[in-house]
Coordinates of C-alpha atoms and ligand atoms in Angstrom, one line a residue:
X1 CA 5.0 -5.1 -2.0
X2 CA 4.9 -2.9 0.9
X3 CA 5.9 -5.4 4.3
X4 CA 6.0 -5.1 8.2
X5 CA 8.9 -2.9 8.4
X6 CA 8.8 -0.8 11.5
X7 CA 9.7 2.5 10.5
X8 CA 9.4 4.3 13.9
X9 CA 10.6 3.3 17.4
X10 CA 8.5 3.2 20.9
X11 CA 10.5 6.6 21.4
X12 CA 9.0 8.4 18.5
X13 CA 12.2 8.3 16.6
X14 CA 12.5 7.1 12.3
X15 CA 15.0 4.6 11.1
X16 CA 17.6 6.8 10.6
X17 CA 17.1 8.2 14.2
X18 CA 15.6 11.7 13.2
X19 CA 12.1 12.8 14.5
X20 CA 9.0 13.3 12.6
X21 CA 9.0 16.9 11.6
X22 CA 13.5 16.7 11.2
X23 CA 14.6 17.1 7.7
X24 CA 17.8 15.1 6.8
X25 CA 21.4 16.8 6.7
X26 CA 21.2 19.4 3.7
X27 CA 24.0 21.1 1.7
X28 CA 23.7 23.4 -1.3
X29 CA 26.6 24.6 -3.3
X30 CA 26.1 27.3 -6.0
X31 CA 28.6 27.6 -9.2
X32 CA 30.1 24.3 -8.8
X33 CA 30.6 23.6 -12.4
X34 CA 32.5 26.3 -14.7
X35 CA 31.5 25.3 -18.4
X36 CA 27.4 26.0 -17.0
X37 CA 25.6 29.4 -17.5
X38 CA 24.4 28.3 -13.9
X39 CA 25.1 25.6 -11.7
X40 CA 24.4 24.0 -8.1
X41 CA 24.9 20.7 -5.9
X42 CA 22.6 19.6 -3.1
X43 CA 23.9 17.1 -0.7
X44 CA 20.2 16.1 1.3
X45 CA 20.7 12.7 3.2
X46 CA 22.2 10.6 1.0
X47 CA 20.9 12.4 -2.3
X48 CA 23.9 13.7 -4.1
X49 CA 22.7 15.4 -7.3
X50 CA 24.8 18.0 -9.5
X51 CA 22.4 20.7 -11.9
X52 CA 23.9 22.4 -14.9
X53 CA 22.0 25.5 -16.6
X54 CA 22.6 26.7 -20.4
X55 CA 20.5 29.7 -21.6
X56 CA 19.2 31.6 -22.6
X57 CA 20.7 30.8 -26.0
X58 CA 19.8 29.3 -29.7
X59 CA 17.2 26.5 -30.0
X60 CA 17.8 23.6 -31.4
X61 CA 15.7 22.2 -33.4
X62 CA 14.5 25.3 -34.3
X63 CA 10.9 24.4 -34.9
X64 CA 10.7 24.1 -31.1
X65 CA 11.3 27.8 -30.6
X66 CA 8.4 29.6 -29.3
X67 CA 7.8 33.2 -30.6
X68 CA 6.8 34.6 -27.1
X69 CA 8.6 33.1 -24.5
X70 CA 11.8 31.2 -23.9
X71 CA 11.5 27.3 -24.0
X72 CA 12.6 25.8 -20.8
X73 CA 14.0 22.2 -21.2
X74 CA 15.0 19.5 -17.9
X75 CA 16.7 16.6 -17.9
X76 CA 16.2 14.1 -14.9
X77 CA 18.7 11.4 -15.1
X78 CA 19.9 8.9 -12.6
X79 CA 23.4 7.9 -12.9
X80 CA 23.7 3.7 -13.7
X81 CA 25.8 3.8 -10.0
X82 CA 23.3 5.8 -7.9
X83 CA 21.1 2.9 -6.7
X84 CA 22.6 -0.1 -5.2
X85 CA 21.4 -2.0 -7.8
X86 CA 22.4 -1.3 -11.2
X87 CA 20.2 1.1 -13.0
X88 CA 19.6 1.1 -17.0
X89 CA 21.6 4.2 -18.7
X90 CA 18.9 4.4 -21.2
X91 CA 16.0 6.8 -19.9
X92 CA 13.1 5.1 -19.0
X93 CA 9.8 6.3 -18.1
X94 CA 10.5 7.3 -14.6
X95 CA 12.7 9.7 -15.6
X96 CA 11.0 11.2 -18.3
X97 CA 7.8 11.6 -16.1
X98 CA 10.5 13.0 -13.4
X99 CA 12.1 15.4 -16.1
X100 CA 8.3 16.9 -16.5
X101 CA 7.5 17.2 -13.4
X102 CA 10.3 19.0 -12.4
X103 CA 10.1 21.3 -15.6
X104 CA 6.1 22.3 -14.7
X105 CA 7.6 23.0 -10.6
X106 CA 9.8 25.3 -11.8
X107 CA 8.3 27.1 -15.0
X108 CA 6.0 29.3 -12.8
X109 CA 8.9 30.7 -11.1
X110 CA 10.7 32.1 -14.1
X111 CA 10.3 35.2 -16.7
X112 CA 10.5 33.2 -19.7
X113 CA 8.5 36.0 -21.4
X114 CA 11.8 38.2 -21.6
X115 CA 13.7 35.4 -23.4
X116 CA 11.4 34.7 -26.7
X117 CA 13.2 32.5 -29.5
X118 CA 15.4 31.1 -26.8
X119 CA 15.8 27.9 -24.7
X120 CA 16.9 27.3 -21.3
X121 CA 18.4 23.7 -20.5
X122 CA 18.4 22.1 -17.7
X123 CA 20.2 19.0 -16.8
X124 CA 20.0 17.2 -13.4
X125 CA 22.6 14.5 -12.9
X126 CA 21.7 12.2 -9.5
X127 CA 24.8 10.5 -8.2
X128 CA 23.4 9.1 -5.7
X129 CA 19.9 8.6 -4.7
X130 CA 18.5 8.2 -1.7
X131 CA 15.0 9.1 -1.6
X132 CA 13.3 12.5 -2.4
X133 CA 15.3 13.3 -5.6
X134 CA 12.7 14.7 -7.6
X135 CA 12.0 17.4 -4.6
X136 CA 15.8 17.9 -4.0
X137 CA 15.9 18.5 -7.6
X138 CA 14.0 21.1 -8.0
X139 CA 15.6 22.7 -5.2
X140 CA 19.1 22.3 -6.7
X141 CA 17.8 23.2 -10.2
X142 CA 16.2 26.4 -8.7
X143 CA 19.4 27.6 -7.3
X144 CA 21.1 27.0 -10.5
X145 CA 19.0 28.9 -12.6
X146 CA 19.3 32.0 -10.3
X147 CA 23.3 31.3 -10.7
X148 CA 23.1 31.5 -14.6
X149 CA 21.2 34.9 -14.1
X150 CA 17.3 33.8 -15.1
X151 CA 15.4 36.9 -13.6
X152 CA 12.7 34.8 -11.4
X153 CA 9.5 36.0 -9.6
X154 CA 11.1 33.4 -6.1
X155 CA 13.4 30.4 -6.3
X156 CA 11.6 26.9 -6.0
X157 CA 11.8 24.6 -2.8
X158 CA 10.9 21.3 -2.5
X159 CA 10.0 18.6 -0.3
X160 CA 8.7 15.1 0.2
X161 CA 5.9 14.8 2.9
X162 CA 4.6 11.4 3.5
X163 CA 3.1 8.9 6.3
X164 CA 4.9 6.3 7.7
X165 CA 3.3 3.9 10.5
X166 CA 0.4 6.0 10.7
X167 CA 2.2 8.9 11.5
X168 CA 2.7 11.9 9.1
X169 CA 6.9 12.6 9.0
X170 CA 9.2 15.0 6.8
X171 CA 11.5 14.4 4.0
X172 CA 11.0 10.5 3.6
X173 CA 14.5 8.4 2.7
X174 CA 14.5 5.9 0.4
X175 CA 13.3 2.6 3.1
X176 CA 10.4 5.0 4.3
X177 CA 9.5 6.3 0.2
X178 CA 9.7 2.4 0.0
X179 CA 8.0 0.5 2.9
X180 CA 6.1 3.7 3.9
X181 CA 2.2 4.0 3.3
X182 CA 2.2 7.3 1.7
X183 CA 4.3 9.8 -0.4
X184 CA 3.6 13.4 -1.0
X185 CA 6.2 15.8 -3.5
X186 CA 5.7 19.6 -2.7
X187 CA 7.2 22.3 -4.4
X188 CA 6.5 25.9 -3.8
X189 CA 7.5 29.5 -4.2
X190 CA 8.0 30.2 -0.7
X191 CA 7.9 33.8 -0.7
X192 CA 4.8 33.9 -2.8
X193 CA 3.1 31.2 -0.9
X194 CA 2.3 29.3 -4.0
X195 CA 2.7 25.9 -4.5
X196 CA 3.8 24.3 -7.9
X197 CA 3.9 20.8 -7.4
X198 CA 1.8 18.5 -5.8
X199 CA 1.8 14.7 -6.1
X200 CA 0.3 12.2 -4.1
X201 CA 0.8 8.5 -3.7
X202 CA -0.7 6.4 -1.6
X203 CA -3.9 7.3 1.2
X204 CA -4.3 10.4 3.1
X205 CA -7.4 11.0 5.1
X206 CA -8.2 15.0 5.1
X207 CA -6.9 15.5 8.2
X208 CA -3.3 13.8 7.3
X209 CA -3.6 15.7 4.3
X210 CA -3.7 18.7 5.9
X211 CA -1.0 17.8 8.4
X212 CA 1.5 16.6 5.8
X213 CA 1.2 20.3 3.3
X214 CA 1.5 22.1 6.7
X215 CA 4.8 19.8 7.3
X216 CA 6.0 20.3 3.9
X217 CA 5.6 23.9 4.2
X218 CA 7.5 24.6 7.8
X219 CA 10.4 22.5 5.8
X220 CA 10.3 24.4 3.0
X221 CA 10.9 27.3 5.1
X222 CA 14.2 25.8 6.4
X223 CA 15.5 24.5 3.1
X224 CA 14.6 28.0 1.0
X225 CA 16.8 30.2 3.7
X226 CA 19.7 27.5 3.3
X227 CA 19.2 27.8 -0.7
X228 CA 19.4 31.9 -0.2
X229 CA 22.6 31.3 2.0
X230 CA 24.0 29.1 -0.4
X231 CA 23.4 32.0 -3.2
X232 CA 24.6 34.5 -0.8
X233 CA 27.8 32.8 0.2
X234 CA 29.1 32.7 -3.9
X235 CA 28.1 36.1 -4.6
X236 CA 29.9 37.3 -1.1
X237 CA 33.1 35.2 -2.2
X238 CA 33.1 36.9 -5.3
X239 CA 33.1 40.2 -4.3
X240 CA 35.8 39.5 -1.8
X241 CA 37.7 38.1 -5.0
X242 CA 37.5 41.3 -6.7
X243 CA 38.0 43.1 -3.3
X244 CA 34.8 45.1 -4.1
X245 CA 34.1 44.6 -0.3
Ligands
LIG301 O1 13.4 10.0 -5.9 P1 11.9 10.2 -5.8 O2 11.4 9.9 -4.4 O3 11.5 11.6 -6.3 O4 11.2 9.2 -6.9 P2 10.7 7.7 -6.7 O5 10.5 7.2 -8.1 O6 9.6 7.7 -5.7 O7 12.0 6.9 -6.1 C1 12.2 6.8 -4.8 C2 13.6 6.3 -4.6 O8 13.7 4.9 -5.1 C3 14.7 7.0 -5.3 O9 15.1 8.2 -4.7 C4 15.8 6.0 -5.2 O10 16.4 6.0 -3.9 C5 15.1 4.7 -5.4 N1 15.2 4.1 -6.7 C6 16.0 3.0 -6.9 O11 16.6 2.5 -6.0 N2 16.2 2.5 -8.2 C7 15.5 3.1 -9.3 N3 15.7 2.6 -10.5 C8 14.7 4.2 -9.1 C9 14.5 4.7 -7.8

């Protein structure tokens, strides 16, 4: 049950002292784990959450394989020591709904058409959640699957918009997802303008509505040029590395 929490001070500032339209410390790393095809980390408030890509290769069961297109396939799951209090290890239906979610953000974004017969995994381990982890998610997840080489129209960036208090803020934490009034995921292709998630939960008026996708979209510009520096910075280390520069 939702209760009288006060989320935001006289001053205008949220519970964890950021202002409305302030997204929460972010961190990529691309290429963190060697067995992967692909790989990324994103640190985002207290969010820690590691994404591992394998693919294009053989699927299994092989009745799943499509003839035109390669199958992409996520995995959400929530370690049992990412919430304070314990959570199940068996998968339950918050993070099957999650792993679908994520898998219809970030299927518009990739050329699966060059990959027919194939699968593409994706798994998404969250070591620690904090709010938000389906949006930063999809950011990591993106970034991984342009690390394992997945030719893509633009990455994917995400963002949870929501209202708090009355008032609508950016990147909700976990006490304002929880005690806040309203919670909106948004995924889009930035460069392409196109969004490819929207959910909703909770009451927005027109007007807030408005408000919040505009929000989500000016931090969706931040946190896509941190992914692109994040991409950069590994491909620039590597060429140093092979002193081609
Ligand atoms: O993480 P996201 O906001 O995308 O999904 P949610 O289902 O709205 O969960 C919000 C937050 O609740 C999570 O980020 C966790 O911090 C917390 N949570 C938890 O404490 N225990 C769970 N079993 C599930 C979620």
């Amino acid at each position: 049950m939702k209760s009288k929490l006060k989320l935001i001070d006289e001053s205008g500032r949220r519970i964890d002292g950021r202002l409305l339209d302030e997204l929460r410390p972010l961190r990529f790393e691309v290429g963190i784990l060697k067995n992967a095809d692909g790989s990324a980390y994103i640190e985002q408030g207290g969010n820690k959450i590691a994404v591992a890509v394998y693919g294009p290769r053989e699927v299994h069961p092989r009745h799943q394989a499509r003839p035109d297109r390669a199958l992409l396939r996520t995995k959400y799951r929530m370690a049992t020591f990412s919430v304070k209090d314990r959570k199940s290890p068996t998968p339950g239906r918050r993070e099957i709904e999650i792993s679908k979610v994520i898998r219809e953000a970030l299927e518009p974004a990739l050329l699966l058409e060059k990959f027919p017969r194939t699968a593409i995994d994706v798994f998404i381990e969250v070591l620690q959640a904090d709010g938000g982890t389906r949006c930063a998610s999809i950011s990591a997840a993106a970034l991984a699957l342009a690390d394992a080489g997945i030719p893509m129209r633009d990455l994917v960036t995400a963002v949870a918009v929501g209202k708090v208090d009355g008032r609508i803020v950016l990147d909700l934490n976990h006490l304002e997802d929880q005690y806040g009034e309203g919670d909106m995921p948004v995924a889009m292709m930035p460069s392409l303008n196109a969004i490819t998630l929207l959910q909703c939960d909770g009451t927005f008026t027109l007007e807030e509505f408005k408000e919040a996708l505009e929000l989500a979209k000016k931090g969706i510009g931040v946190i896509y040029e941190k992914q692109r520096e994040a991409l950069r910075s590994k491909y620039l280390d590597a060429l140093k590395t092979y002193r081609v520069i």
